[in-house]
Protein backbone atom coordinates (compact mmCIF):
# COMPACT_ATOMS: atom_id res chain seq x y z
CA UNK A 1 0.00 0.00 0.00
CA UNK A 2 1.29 3.46 -0.92
CA UNK A 3 -0.53 4.96 2.05
CA UNK A 4 1.60 4.57 5.21
CA UNK A 5 -0.82 6.57 7.39
CA UNK A 6 -0.74 5.00 10.85
CA UNK A 7 -3.13 7.04 13.01
CA UNK A 8 -6.85 6.30 13.35
CA UNK A 9 -9.86 7.02 15.52
CA UNK A 10 -10.65 4.17 17.89
CA UNK A 11 -14.35 5.01 17.75
CA UNK A 12 -14.35 4.53 13.97
CA UNK A 13 -12.51 1.22 14.24
CA UNK A 14 -15.01 0.08 16.87
CA UNK A 15 -17.99 1.16 14.75
CA UNK A 16 -16.65 -0.76 11.75
CA UNK A 17 -15.98 -3.86 13.83
CA UNK A 18 -19.39 -3.83 15.52
CA UNK A 19 -21.27 -3.21 12.26
CA UNK A 20 -20.33 -6.53 10.69
CA UNK A 21 -18.88 -4.79 7.62
CA UNK A 22 -15.36 -5.89 8.53
CA UNK A 23 -16.50 -9.52 8.84
CA UNK A 24 -18.18 -9.33 5.44
CA UNK A 25 -14.97 -7.98 3.89
CA UNK A 26 -12.60 -10.62 5.33
CA UNK A 27 -14.97 -13.33 4.12
CA UNK A 28 -14.07 -12.36 0.54
CA UNK A 29 -11.12 -13.98 -1.21
CA UNK A 30 -7.98 -11.91 -1.71
CA UNK A 31 -8.58 -9.33 0.99
CA UNK A 32 -5.70 -10.67 3.16
CA UNK A 33 -7.03 -9.83 6.61
CA UNK A 34 -6.49 -12.19 9.54
CA UNK A 35 -9.37 -10.84 11.63
CA UNK A 36 -12.25 -8.38 11.76
CA UNK A 37 -10.17 -6.34 14.25
CA UNK A 38 -7.32 -6.01 11.73
CA UNK A 39 -9.72 -5.03 8.94
CA UNK A 40 -11.44 -2.48 11.19
CA UNK A 41 -8.16 -0.81 12.17
CA UNK A 42 -6.96 -0.80 8.55
CA UNK A 43 -10.05 0.98 7.23
CA UNK A 44 -10.16 3.34 10.22
CA UNK A 45 -6.65 4.42 9.18
CA UNK A 46 -7.83 4.84 5.60
CA UNK A 47 -10.75 7.01 6.73
CA UNK A 48 -8.47 9.12 8.90
CA UNK A 49 -6.13 9.63 5.95
CA UNK A 50 -8.98 10.65 3.65
CA UNK A 51 -10.36 13.09 6.23
CA UNK A 52 -6.93 14.66 6.69
CA UNK A 53 -6.58 15.07 2.94
CA UNK A 54 -9.91 16.88 2.63
CA UNK A 55 -8.77 19.52 5.11
CA UNK A 56 -5.84 20.38 2.84
CA UNK A 57 -7.90 21.00 -0.30
CA UNK A 58 -8.17 24.62 -1.42
CA UNK A 59 -10.54 26.00 -4.02
CA UNK A 60 -9.35 29.44 -5.15
CA UNK A 61 -12.43 29.90 -7.35
CA UNK A 62 -14.51 30.37 -4.18
CA UNK A 63 -13.42 33.98 -3.99
CA UNK A 64 -15.18 35.08 -0.80
CA UNK A 65 -13.36 32.49 1.30
CA UNK A 66 -10.03 33.86 0.10
CA UNK A 67 -10.53 37.64 0.16
CA UNK A 68 -12.91 38.44 3.02
CA UNK A 69 -11.51 38.49 6.57
CA UNK A 70 -12.77 35.37 8.36
CA UNK A 71 -13.64 35.31 12.04
CA UNK A 72 -14.07 32.15 14.12
CA UNK A 73 -14.42 33.95 17.45
CA UNK A 74 -18.03 32.95 18.11
CA UNK A 75 -18.54 29.63 19.90
CA UNK A 76 -19.66 26.68 17.78
CA UNK A 77 -22.67 26.23 20.05
CA UNK A 78 -23.93 29.80 19.72
CA UNK A 79 -27.20 30.42 17.89
CA UNK A 80 -26.68 34.15 17.29
CA UNK A 81 -23.98 36.81 17.28
CA UNK A 82 -24.82 40.20 18.78
CA UNK A 83 -22.68 43.04 17.49
CA UNK A 84 -22.69 46.82 17.65
CA UNK A 85 -22.14 49.44 15.01
CA UNK A 86 -20.73 52.62 16.51
CA UNK A 87 -20.94 56.29 15.69
CA UNK A 88 -18.90 59.00 17.42
CA UNK A 89 -20.74 62.11 18.56
CA UNK A 90 -19.85 65.34 20.33
CA UNK A 91 -18.29 68.70 19.44
CA UNK A 92 -15.52 70.39 21.42
CA UNK A 93 -15.54 74.15 22.08
CA UNK A 94 -13.17 76.81 23.32
CA UNK A 95 -13.25 77.10 27.12
CA UNK A 96 -11.71 79.30 29.81
CA UNK A 97 -9.86 78.24 32.94
CA UNK A 98 -13.00 78.01 35.09
CA UNK A 99 -15.42 76.38 32.64
CA UNK A 100 -17.73 73.76 34.14
CA UNK A 101 -19.94 73.09 31.12
CA UNK A 102 -17.56 70.93 29.10
CA UNK A 103 -19.28 69.45 26.02
CA UNK A 104 -19.80 65.72 26.30
CA UNK A 105 -18.24 63.40 23.73
CA UNK A 106 -19.69 59.91 23.56
CA UNK A 107 -20.30 56.92 21.35
CA UNK A 108 -23.67 55.72 20.06
CA UNK A 109 -23.82 51.95 19.70
CA UNK A 110 -26.61 50.31 17.72
CA UNK A 111 -27.01 46.58 18.46
CA UNK A 112 -27.75 44.04 15.75
CA UNK A 113 -28.13 40.28 15.80
CA UNK A 114 -26.84 37.82 13.20
CA UNK A 115 -28.21 34.27 13.16
CA UNK A 116 -25.84 31.30 12.96
CA UNK A 117 -26.88 28.38 10.77
CA UNK A 118 -25.39 24.97 10.03
CA UNK A 119 -24.31 23.73 6.61
CA UNK A 120 -24.27 19.97 6.16
CA UNK A 121 -23.00 17.35 3.70
CA UNK A 122 -21.72 13.79 3.89
CA UNK A 123 -19.79 11.13 1.99
CA UNK A 124 -19.38 7.41 2.38
CA UNK A 125 -18.01 4.09 1.17
CA UNK A 126 -19.79 0.82 0.61
CA UNK A 127 -18.41 -2.50 1.79
CA UNK A 128 -17.59 -3.35 -1.83
CA UNK A 129 -15.61 -0.10 -2.27
CA UNK A 130 -13.59 -0.97 0.83
CA UNK A 131 -13.12 -4.52 -0.38
CA UNK A 132 -11.98 -3.36 -3.82
CA UNK A 133 -9.55 -0.79 -2.42
CA UNK A 134 -7.81 -3.45 -0.33
CA UNK A 135 -7.74 -5.96 -3.19
CA UNK A 136 -6.31 -3.44 -5.65
CA UNK A 137 -3.78 -2.13 -3.15
CA UNK A 138 -5.13 1.42 -3.38
CA UNK A 139 -6.46 3.75 -0.73
CA UNK A 140 -10.06 4.84 -0.48
CA UNK A 141 -11.06 7.49 -3.02
CA UNK A 142 -10.35 10.83 -1.32
CA UNK A 143 -12.37 12.66 -3.98
CA UNK A 144 -15.56 11.85 -2.10
CA UNK A 145 -14.33 13.73 0.96
CA UNK A 146 -13.08 16.57 -1.25
CA UNK A 147 -16.53 16.76 -2.84
CA UNK A 148 -18.21 17.09 0.56
CA UNK A 149 -15.71 19.78 1.54
CA UNK A 150 -16.36 21.64 -1.71
CA UNK A 151 -20.15 21.41 -1.24
CA UNK A 152 -19.95 23.08 2.18
CA UNK A 153 -17.38 25.68 1.10
CA UNK A 154 -19.45 26.46 -2.01
CA UNK A 155 -22.58 27.05 0.08
CA UNK A 156 -20.56 29.21 2.46
CA UNK A 157 -19.20 31.19 -0.49
CA UNK A 158 -22.68 31.82 -1.92
CA UNK A 159 -23.92 33.06 1.44
CA UNK A 160 -20.89 35.34 1.84
CA UNK A 161 -21.75 37.10 -1.42
CA UNK A 162 -25.54 37.07 -1.67
CA UNK A 163 -26.77 35.82 1.70
CA UNK A 164 -29.69 33.44 2.11
CA UNK A 165 -33.12 35.02 2.43
CA UNK A 166 -34.84 31.91 3.78
CA UNK A 167 -32.46 31.59 6.75
CA UNK A 168 -31.92 35.32 7.30
CA UNK A 169 -28.18 35.16 6.64
CA UNK A 170 -26.66 38.15 4.85
CA UNK A 171 -23.83 38.50 2.35
CA UNK A 172 -22.00 41.61 1.24
CA UNK A 173 -24.47 42.20 -1.62
CA UNK A 174 -27.59 41.72 0.53
CA UNK A 175 -29.86 44.77 0.53
CA UNK A 176 -30.07 44.74 4.32
CA UNK A 177 -26.38 45.60 4.68
CA UNK A 178 -27.09 49.25 3.77
CA UNK A 179 -23.90 49.48 1.72
CA UNK A 180 -24.02 52.57 -0.54
CA UNK A 181 -24.44 52.19 -4.30
CA UNK A 182 -22.42 53.98 -6.96
CA UNK A 183 -23.96 55.12 -10.23
CA UNK A 184 -21.78 54.21 -13.20
CA UNK A 185 -21.21 57.19 -15.49
CA UNK A 186 -21.96 56.92 -19.22
CA UNK A 187 -19.11 57.83 -21.54
CA UNK A 188 -19.42 60.04 -24.61
CA UNK A 189 -21.00 57.18 -26.54
CA UNK A 190 -23.51 56.42 -23.80
CA UNK A 191 -21.71 53.22 -22.70
CA UNK A 192 -21.58 52.25 -19.05
CA UNK A 193 -20.03 48.78 -19.10
CA UNK A 194 -16.32 48.71 -18.32
CA UNK A 195 -15.83 45.99 -20.94
CA UNK A 196 -16.90 48.53 -23.58
CA UNK A 197 -15.30 51.70 -22.22
CA UNK A 198 -11.89 53.12 -23.00
CA UNK A 199 -9.26 53.27 -20.22
CA UNK A 200 -9.87 56.90 -19.26
CA UNK A 201 -13.60 56.28 -18.73
CA UNK A 202 -12.88 53.23 -16.55
CA UNK A 203 -10.39 55.20 -14.48
CA UNK A 204 -12.97 57.98 -14.06
CA UNK A 205 -15.46 55.47 -12.64
CA UNK A 206 -12.98 53.94 -10.21
CA UNK A 207 -11.82 57.39 -9.08
CA UNK A 208 -15.45 58.37 -8.69
CA UNK A 209 -16.06 55.36 -6.42
CA UNK A 210 -13.11 56.26 -4.22
CA UNK A 211 -14.20 59.89 -4.12
CA UNK A 212 -17.74 58.95 -3.06
CA UNK A 213 -16.44 56.96 -0.08
CA UNK A 214 -14.06 59.78 0.87
CA UNK A 215 -16.75 62.43 0.56
CA UNK A 216 -19.36 60.46 2.51
CA UNK A 217 -17.00 59.60 5.37
CA UNK A 218 -14.91 62.80 5.34
CA UNK A 219 -11.95 60.69 4.19
CA UNK A 220 -12.15 58.45 7.27
CA UNK A 221 -12.74 55.30 5.24
CA UNK A 222 -10.15 54.27 2.65
CA UNK A 223 -11.13 51.04 0.87
CA UNK A 224 -8.14 49.06 -0.41
CA UNK A 225 -9.62 46.10 -2.30
CA UNK A 226 -11.65 46.14 -5.52
CA UNK A 227 -13.51 43.03 -6.69
CA UNK A 228 -14.70 42.96 -10.30
CA UNK A 229 -16.41 40.42 -12.59
CA UNK A 230 -14.12 37.98 -14.38
CA UNK A 231 -14.70 39.52 -17.83
CA UNK A 232 -13.98 43.00 -16.47
CA UNK A 233 -10.77 41.78 -14.89
CA UNK A 234 -9.61 40.30 -18.20
CA UNK A 235 -10.47 43.58 -19.94
CA UNK A 236 -8.56 45.87 -17.57
CA UNK A 237 -5.64 43.40 -17.37
CA UNK A 238 -5.14 43.51 -21.16
CA UNK A 239 -6.42 47.00 -22.10
CA UNK A 240 -3.46 49.34 -22.33
CA UNK A 241 -3.31 52.98 -21.36
CA UNK A 242 -3.02 54.86 -24.69
CA UNK A 243 0.53 55.22 -26.00
CA UNK A 244 1.98 53.10 -23.18
CA UNK A 245 2.69 49.44 -22.47
CA UNK A 246 0.91 49.69 -19.10
CA UNK A 247 -2.44 47.97 -18.61
CA UNK A 248 -5.32 49.64 -16.82
CA UNK A 249 -4.92 47.07 -14.04
CA UNK A 250 -1.25 47.81 -13.46
CA UNK A 251 -1.82 51.55 -13.72
CA UNK A 252 -4.44 51.37 -10.97
CA UNK A 253 -2.26 49.27 -8.68
CA UNK A 254 0.66 51.64 -9.18
CA UNK A 255 -1.19 54.95 -8.99
CA UNK A 256 -4.52 54.63 -7.15
CA UNK A 257 -3.96 56.23 -3.71
CA UNK A 258 -5.36 53.43 -1.53
CA UNK A 259 -6.19 50.41 -3.71
CA UNK A 260 -3.75 47.58 -2.92
CA UNK A 261 -5.52 44.65 -4.57
CA UNK A 262 -7.84 44.08 -7.54
CA UNK A 263 -9.53 40.68 -7.56
CA UNK A 264 -11.27 38.73 -10.30
CA UNK A 265 -14.54 37.34 -8.90
CA UNK A 266 -16.74 35.28 -11.20
CA UNK A 267 -19.38 35.52 -8.48
CA UNK A 268 -19.96 39.12 -9.59
CA UNK A 269 -20.55 38.30 -13.26
CA UNK A 270 -23.72 39.48 -14.96
CA UNK A 271 -24.97 35.86 -15.24
CA UNK A 272 -23.95 34.60 -11.77
CA UNK A 273 -27.49 34.51 -10.41
CA UNK A 274 -26.60 32.43 -7.34
CA UNK A 275 -24.08 34.91 -5.95
CA UNK A 276 -24.98 38.23 -7.60
CA UNK A 277 -28.49 39.48 -6.73
CA UNK A 278 -28.25 42.03 -9.56
CA UNK A 279 -27.72 39.27 -12.13
CA UNK A 280 -31.27 38.03 -11.60
CA UNK A 281 -32.75 41.38 -12.65
CA UNK A 282 -33.85 42.07 -16.20
CA UNK A 283 -30.79 42.01 -18.44
CA UNK A 284 -28.47 40.91 -15.62
CA UNK A 285 -25.81 43.31 -14.38
CA UNK A 286 -22.28 42.64 -13.24
CA UNK A 287 -21.16 44.55 -10.17
CA UNK A 288 -17.91 45.82 -8.67
CA UNK A 289 -17.41 45.67 -4.91
CA UNK A 290 -14.99 48.06 -3.21
CA UNK A 291 -14.14 47.46 0.45
CA UNK A 292 -11.54 47.73 3.18
CA UNK A 293 -9.93 44.35 3.91
CA UNK A 294 -10.05 44.73 7.65
CA UNK A 295 -11.81 42.48 10.17
CA UNK A 296 -12.91 45.60 12.04
CA UNK A 297 -14.87 46.72 8.97
CA UNK A 298 -16.44 43.43 7.86
CA UNK A 299 -15.92 39.73 8.46
CA UNK A 300 -17.21 36.39 7.29
CA UNK A 301 -18.33 34.79 10.55
CA UNK A 302 -17.63 31.05 10.56
CA UNK A 303 -17.82 29.71 14.13
CA UNK A 304 -17.24 26.20 12.72
CA UNK A 305 -15.48 26.37 9.34
CA UNK A 306 -15.54 22.61 8.53
CA UNK A 307 -15.88 19.57 10.73
CA UNK A 308 -16.00 15.84 9.97
CA UNK A 309 -17.63 13.56 12.50
CA UNK A 310 -16.84 10.00 13.46
CA UNK A 311 -17.86 7.51 10.79
CA UNK A 312 -21.31 5.96 11.10
CA UNK A 313 -22.24 2.57 9.71
CA UNK A 314 -25.55 2.02 7.96
CA UNK A 315 -26.27 -1.43 6.53
CA UNK A 316 -23.22 -2.09 4.33
CA UNK A 317 -22.09 1.51 4.05
CA UNK A 318 -19.81 3.70 6.15
CA UNK A 319 -20.92 7.36 6.18
CA UNK A 320 -18.99 10.41 7.37
CA UNK A 321 -21.25 13.40 8.25
CA UNK A 322 -19.74 16.86 7.71
CA UNK A 323 -20.88 20.19 9.14
CA UNK A 324 -19.95 23.87 9.17
CA UNK A 325 -21.61 26.82 10.89
CA UNK A 326 -21.81 30.33 9.53
CA UNK A 327 -23.46 33.66 10.29
CA UNK A 328 -22.76 35.08 6.84
CA UNK A 329 -20.94 38.39 6.51
CA UNK A 330 -21.25 41.03 9.21
CA UNK A 331 -20.52 44.53 7.91
CA UNK A 332 -19.65 46.70 10.91
CA UNK A 333 -18.98 49.85 8.87
CA UNK A 334 -21.20 49.89 5.73
CA UNK A 335 -19.71 53.20 4.58
CA UNK A 336 -16.31 51.52 4.25
CA UNK A 337 -17.74 49.61 1.27
CA UNK A 338 -19.31 50.51 -2.07
CA UNK A 339 -21.22 48.59 -4.75
CA UNK A 340 -21.12 49.72 -8.40
CA UNK A 341 -23.88 48.14 -10.47
CA UNK A 342 -23.64 47.59 -14.22
CA UNK A 343 -19.89 47.36 -14.80
CA UNK A 344 -20.56 44.44 -17.16
Coordinates of C-alpha atoms in Angstrom, one line a residue:
X1 CA 0.0 0.0 0.0
X2 CA 1.3 3.5 -0.9
X3 CA -0.5 5.0 2.1
X4 CA 1.6 4.6 5.2
X5 CA -0.8 6.6 7.4
X6 CA -0.7 5.0 10.8
X7 CA -3.1 7.0 13.0
X8 CA -6.8 6.3 13.4
X9 CA -9.9 7.0 15.5
X10 CA -10.6 4.2 17.9
X11 CA -14.4 5.0 17.7
X12 CA -14.4 4.5 14.0
X13 CA -12.5 1.2 14.2
X14 CA -15.0 0.1 16.9
X15 CA -18.0 1.2 14.7
X16 CA -16.6 -0.8 11.7
X17 CA -16.0 -3.9 13.8
X18 CA -19.4 -3.8 15.5
X19 CA -21.3 -3.2 12.3
X20 CA -20.3 -6.5 10.7
X21 CA -18.9 -4.8 7.6
X22 CA -15.4 -5.9 8.5
X23 CA -16.5 -9.5 8.8
X24 CA -18.2 -9.3 5.4
X25 CA -15.0 -8.0 3.9
X26 CA -12.6 -10.6 5.3
X27 CA -15.0 -13.3 4.1
X28 CA -14.1 -12.4 0.5
X29 CA -11.1 -14.0 -1.2
X30 CA -8.0 -11.9 -1.7
X31 CA -8.6 -9.3 1.0
X32 CA -5.7 -10.7 3.2
X33 CA -7.0 -9.8 6.6
X34 CA -6.5 -12.2 9.5
X35 CA -9.4 -10.8 11.6
X36 CA -12.2 -8.4 11.8
X37 CA -10.2 -6.3 14.2
X38 CA -7.3 -6.0 11.7
X39 CA -9.7 -5.0 8.9
X40 CA -11.4 -2.5 11.2
X41 CA -8.2 -0.8 12.2
X42 CA -7.0 -0.8 8.6
X43 CA -10.1 1.0 7.2
X44 CA -10.2 3.3 10.2
X45 CA -6.7 4.4 9.2
X46 CA -7.8 4.8 5.6
X47 CA -10.7 7.0 6.7
X48 CA -8.5 9.1 8.9
X49 CA -6.1 9.6 6.0
X50 CA -9.0 10.7 3.6
X51 CA -10.4 13.1 6.2
X52 CA -6.9 14.7 6.7
X53 CA -6.6 15.1 2.9
X54 CA -9.9 16.9 2.6
X55 CA -8.8 19.5 5.1
X56 CA -5.8 20.4 2.8
X57 CA -7.9 21.0 -0.3
X58 CA -8.2 24.6 -1.4
X59 CA -10.5 26.0 -4.0
X60 CA -9.3 29.4 -5.2
X61 CA -12.4 29.9 -7.3
X62 CA -14.5 30.4 -4.2
X63 CA -13.4 34.0 -4.0
X64 CA -15.2 35.1 -0.8
X65 CA -13.4 32.5 1.3
X66 CA -10.0 33.9 0.1
X67 CA -10.5 37.6 0.2
X68 CA -12.9 38.4 3.0
X69 CA -11.5 38.5 6.6
X70 CA -12.8 35.4 8.4
X71 CA -13.6 35.3 12.0
X72 CA -14.1 32.1 14.1
X73 CA -14.4 34.0 17.4
X74 CA -18.0 32.9 18.1
X75 CA -18.5 29.6 19.9
X76 CA -19.7 26.7 17.8
X77 CA -22.7 26.2 20.1
X78 CA -23.9 29.8 19.7
X79 CA -27.2 30.4 17.9
X80 CA -26.7 34.1 17.3
X81 CA -24.0 36.8 17.3
X82 CA -24.8 40.2 18.8
X83 CA -22.7 43.0 17.5
X84 CA -22.7 46.8 17.7
X85 CA -22.1 49.4 15.0
X86 CA -20.7 52.6 16.5
X87 CA -20.9 56.3 15.7
X88 CA -18.9 59.0 17.4
X89 CA -20.7 62.1 18.6
X90 CA -19.8 65.3 20.3
X91 CA -18.3 68.7 19.4
X92 CA -15.5 70.4 21.4
X93 CA -15.5 74.2 22.1
X94 CA -13.2 76.8 23.3
X95 CA -13.3 77.1 27.1
X96 CA -11.7 79.3 29.8
X97 CA -9.9 78.2 32.9
X98 CA -13.0 78.0 35.1
X99 CA -15.4 76.4 32.6
X100 CA -17.7 73.8 34.1
X101 CA -19.9 73.1 31.1
X102 CA -17.6 70.9 29.1
X103 CA -19.3 69.4 26.0
X104 CA -19.8 65.7 26.3
X105 CA -18.2 63.4 23.7
X106 CA -19.7 59.9 23.6
X107 CA -20.3 56.9 21.3
X108 CA -23.7 55.7 20.1
X109 CA -23.8 52.0 19.7
X110 CA -26.6 50.3 17.7
X111 CA -27.0 46.6 18.5
X112 CA -27.7 44.0 15.7
X113 CA -28.1 40.3 15.8
X114 CA -26.8 37.8 13.2
X115 CA -28.2 34.3 13.2
X116 CA -25.8 31.3 13.0
X117 CA -26.9 28.4 10.8
X118 CA -25.4 25.0 10.0
X119 CA -24.3 23.7 6.6
X120 CA -24.3 20.0 6.2
X121 CA -23.0 17.4 3.7
X122 CA -21.7 13.8 3.9
X123 CA -19.8 11.1 2.0
X124 CA -19.4 7.4 2.4
X125 CA -18.0 4.1 1.2
X126 CA -19.8 0.8 0.6
X127 CA -18.4 -2.5 1.8
X128 CA -17.6 -3.3 -1.8
X129 CA -15.6 -0.1 -2.3
X130 CA -13.6 -1.0 0.8
X131 CA -13.1 -4.5 -0.4
X132 CA -12.0 -3.4 -3.8
X133 CA -9.5 -0.8 -2.4
X134 CA -7.8 -3.5 -0.3
X135 CA -7.7 -6.0 -3.2
X136 CA -6.3 -3.4 -5.7
X137 CA -3.8 -2.1 -3.1
X138 CA -5.1 1.4 -3.4
X139 CA -6.5 3.7 -0.7
X140 CA -10.1 4.8 -0.5
X141 CA -11.1 7.5 -3.0
X142 CA -10.4 10.8 -1.3
X143 CA -12.4 12.7 -4.0
X144 CA -15.6 11.9 -2.1
X145 CA -14.3 13.7 1.0
X146 CA -13.1 16.6 -1.2
X147 CA -16.5 16.8 -2.8
X148 CA -18.2 17.1 0.6
X149 CA -15.7 19.8 1.5
X150 CA -16.4 21.6 -1.7
X151 CA -20.2 21.4 -1.2
X152 CA -19.9 23.1 2.2
X153 CA -17.4 25.7 1.1
X154 CA -19.4 26.5 -2.0
X155 CA -22.6 27.0 0.1
X156 CA -20.6 29.2 2.5
X157 CA -19.2 31.2 -0.5
X158 CA -22.7 31.8 -1.9
X159 CA -23.9 33.1 1.4
X160 CA -20.9 35.3 1.8
X161 CA -21.8 37.1 -1.4
X162 CA -25.5 37.1 -1.7
X163 CA -26.8 35.8 1.7
X164 CA -29.7 33.4 2.1
X165 CA -33.1 35.0 2.4
X166 CA -34.8 31.9 3.8
X167 CA -32.5 31.6 6.8
X168 CA -31.9 35.3 7.3
X169 CA -28.2 35.2 6.6
X170 CA -26.7 38.1 4.8
X171 CA -23.8 38.5 2.3
X172 CA -22.0 41.6 1.2
X173 CA -24.5 42.2 -1.6
X174 CA -27.6 41.7 0.5
X175 CA -29.9 44.8 0.5
X176 CA -30.1 44.7 4.3
X177 CA -26.4 45.6 4.7
X178 CA -27.1 49.2 3.8
X179 CA -23.9 49.5 1.7
X180 CA -24.0 52.6 -0.5
X181 CA -24.4 52.2 -4.3
X182 CA -22.4 54.0 -7.0
X183 CA -24.0 55.1 -10.2
X184 CA -21.8 54.2 -13.2
X185 CA -21.2 57.2 -15.5
X186 CA -22.0 56.9 -19.2
X187 CA -19.1 57.8 -21.5
X188 CA -19.4 60.0 -24.6
X189 CA -21.0 57.2 -26.5
X190 CA -23.5 56.4 -23.8
X191 CA -21.7 53.2 -22.7
X192 CA -21.6 52.3 -19.1
X193 CA -20.0 48.8 -19.1
X194 CA -16.3 48.7 -18.3
X195 CA -15.8 46.0 -20.9
X196 CA -16.9 48.5 -23.6
X197 CA -15.3 51.7 -22.2
X198 CA -11.9 53.1 -23.0
X199 CA -9.3 53.3 -20.2
X200 CA -9.9 56.9 -19.3
X201 CA -13.6 56.3 -18.7
X202 CA -12.9 53.2 -16.5
X203 CA -10.4 55.2 -14.5
X204 CA -13.0 58.0 -14.1
X205 CA -15.5 55.5 -12.6
X206 CA -13.0 53.9 -10.2
X207 CA -11.8 57.4 -9.1
X208 CA -15.5 58.4 -8.7
X209 CA -16.1 55.4 -6.4
X210 CA -13.1 56.3 -4.2
X211 CA -14.2 59.9 -4.1
X212 CA -17.7 58.9 -3.1
X213 CA -16.4 57.0 -0.1
X214 CA -14.1 59.8 0.9
X215 CA -16.8 62.4 0.6
X216 CA -19.4 60.5 2.5
X217 CA -17.0 59.6 5.4
X218 CA -14.9 62.8 5.3
X219 CA -11.9 60.7 4.2
X220 CA -12.1 58.4 7.3
X221 CA -12.7 55.3 5.2
X222 CA -10.1 54.3 2.7
X223 CA -11.1 51.0 0.9
X224 CA -8.1 49.1 -0.4
X225 CA -9.6 46.1 -2.3
X226 CA -11.6 46.1 -5.5
X227 CA -13.5 43.0 -6.7
X228 CA -14.7 43.0 -10.3
X229 CA -16.4 40.4 -12.6
X230 CA -14.1 38.0 -14.4
X231 CA -14.7 39.5 -17.8
X232 CA -14.0 43.0 -16.5
X233 CA -10.8 41.8 -14.9
X234 CA -9.6 40.3 -18.2
X235 CA -10.5 43.6 -19.9
X236 CA -8.6 45.9 -17.6
X237 CA -5.6 43.4 -17.4
X238 CA -5.1 43.5 -21.2
X239 CA -6.4 47.0 -22.1
X240 CA -3.5 49.3 -22.3
X241 CA -3.3 53.0 -21.4
X242 CA -3.0 54.9 -24.7
X243 CA 0.5 55.2 -26.0
X244 CA 2.0 53.1 -23.2
X245 CA 2.7 49.4 -22.5
X246 CA 0.9 49.7 -19.1
X247 CA -2.4 48.0 -18.6
X248 CA -5.3 49.6 -16.8
X249 CA -4.9 47.1 -14.0
X250 CA -1.3 47.8 -13.5
X251 CA -1.8 51.5 -13.7
X252 CA -4.4 51.4 -11.0
X253 CA -2.3 49.3 -8.7
X254 CA 0.7 51.6 -9.2
X255 CA -1.2 54.9 -9.0
X256 CA -4.5 54.6 -7.2
X257 CA -4.0 56.2 -3.7
X258 CA -5.4 53.4 -1.5
X259 CA -6.2 50.4 -3.7
X260 CA -3.8 47.6 -2.9
X261 CA -5.5 44.7 -4.6
X262 CA -7.8 44.1 -7.5
X263 CA -9.5 40.7 -7.6
X264 CA -11.3 38.7 -10.3
X265 CA -14.5 37.3 -8.9
X266 CA -16.7 35.3 -11.2
X267 CA -19.4 35.5 -8.5
X268 CA -20.0 39.1 -9.6
X269 CA -20.6 38.3 -13.3
X270 CA -23.7 39.5 -15.0
X271 CA -25.0 35.9 -15.2
X272 CA -23.9 34.6 -11.8
X273 CA -27.5 34.5 -10.4
X274 CA -26.6 32.4 -7.3
X275 CA -24.1 34.9 -6.0
X276 CA -25.0 38.2 -7.6
X277 CA -28.5 39.5 -6.7
X278 CA -28.3 42.0 -9.6
X279 CA -27.7 39.3 -12.1
X280 CA -31.3 38.0 -11.6
X281 CA -32.8 41.4 -12.7
X282 CA -33.9 42.1 -16.2
X283 CA -30.8 42.0 -18.4
X284 CA -28.5 40.9 -15.6
X285 CA -25.8 43.3 -14.4
X286 CA -22.3 42.6 -13.2
X287 CA -21.2 44.6 -10.2
X288 CA -17.9 45.8 -8.7
X289 CA -17.4 45.7 -4.9
X290 CA -15.0 48.1 -3.2
X291 CA -14.1 47.5 0.4
X292 CA -11.5 47.7 3.2
X293 CA -9.9 44.4 3.9
X294 CA -10.0 44.7 7.7
X295 CA -11.8 42.5 10.2
X296 CA -12.9 45.6 12.0
X297 CA -14.9 46.7 9.0
X298 CA -16.4 43.4 7.9
X299 CA -15.9 39.7 8.5
X300 CA -17.2 36.4 7.3
X301 CA -18.3 34.8 10.5
X302 CA -17.6 31.1 10.6
X303 CA -17.8 29.7 14.1
X304 CA -17.2 26.2 12.7
X305 CA -15.5 26.4 9.3
X306 CA -15.5 22.6 8.5
X307 CA -15.9 19.6 10.7
X308 CA -16.0 15.8 10.0
X309 CA -17.6 13.6 12.5
X310 CA -16.8 10.0 13.5
X311 CA -17.9 7.5 10.8
X312 CA -21.3 6.0 11.1
X313 CA -22.2 2.6 9.7
X314 CA -25.5 2.0 8.0
X315 CA -26.3 -1.4 6.5
X316 CA -23.2 -2.1 4.3
X317 CA -22.1 1.5 4.1
X318 CA -19.8 3.7 6.2
X319 CA -20.9 7.4 6.2
X320 CA -19.0 10.4 7.4
X321 CA -21.2 13.4 8.2
X322 CA -19.7 16.9 7.7
X323 CA -20.9 20.2 9.1
X324 CA -20.0 23.9 9.2
X325 CA -21.6 26.8 10.9
X326 CA -21.8 30.3 9.5
X327 CA -23.5 33.7 10.3
X328 CA -22.8 35.1 6.8
X329 CA -20.9 38.4 6.5
X330 CA -21.3 41.0 9.2
X331 CA -20.5 44.5 7.9
X332 CA -19.6 46.7 10.9
X333 CA -19.0 49.9 8.9
X334 CA -21.2 49.9 5.7
X335 CA -19.7 53.2 4.6
X336 CA -16.3 51.5 4.3
X337 CA -17.7 49.6 1.3
X338 CA -19.3 50.5 -2.1
X339 CA -21.2 48.6 -4.8
X340 CA -21.1 49.7 -8.4
X341 CA -23.9 48.1 -10.5
X342 CA -23.6 47.6 -14.2
X343 CA -19.9 47.4 -14.8
X344 CA -20.6 44.4 -17.2

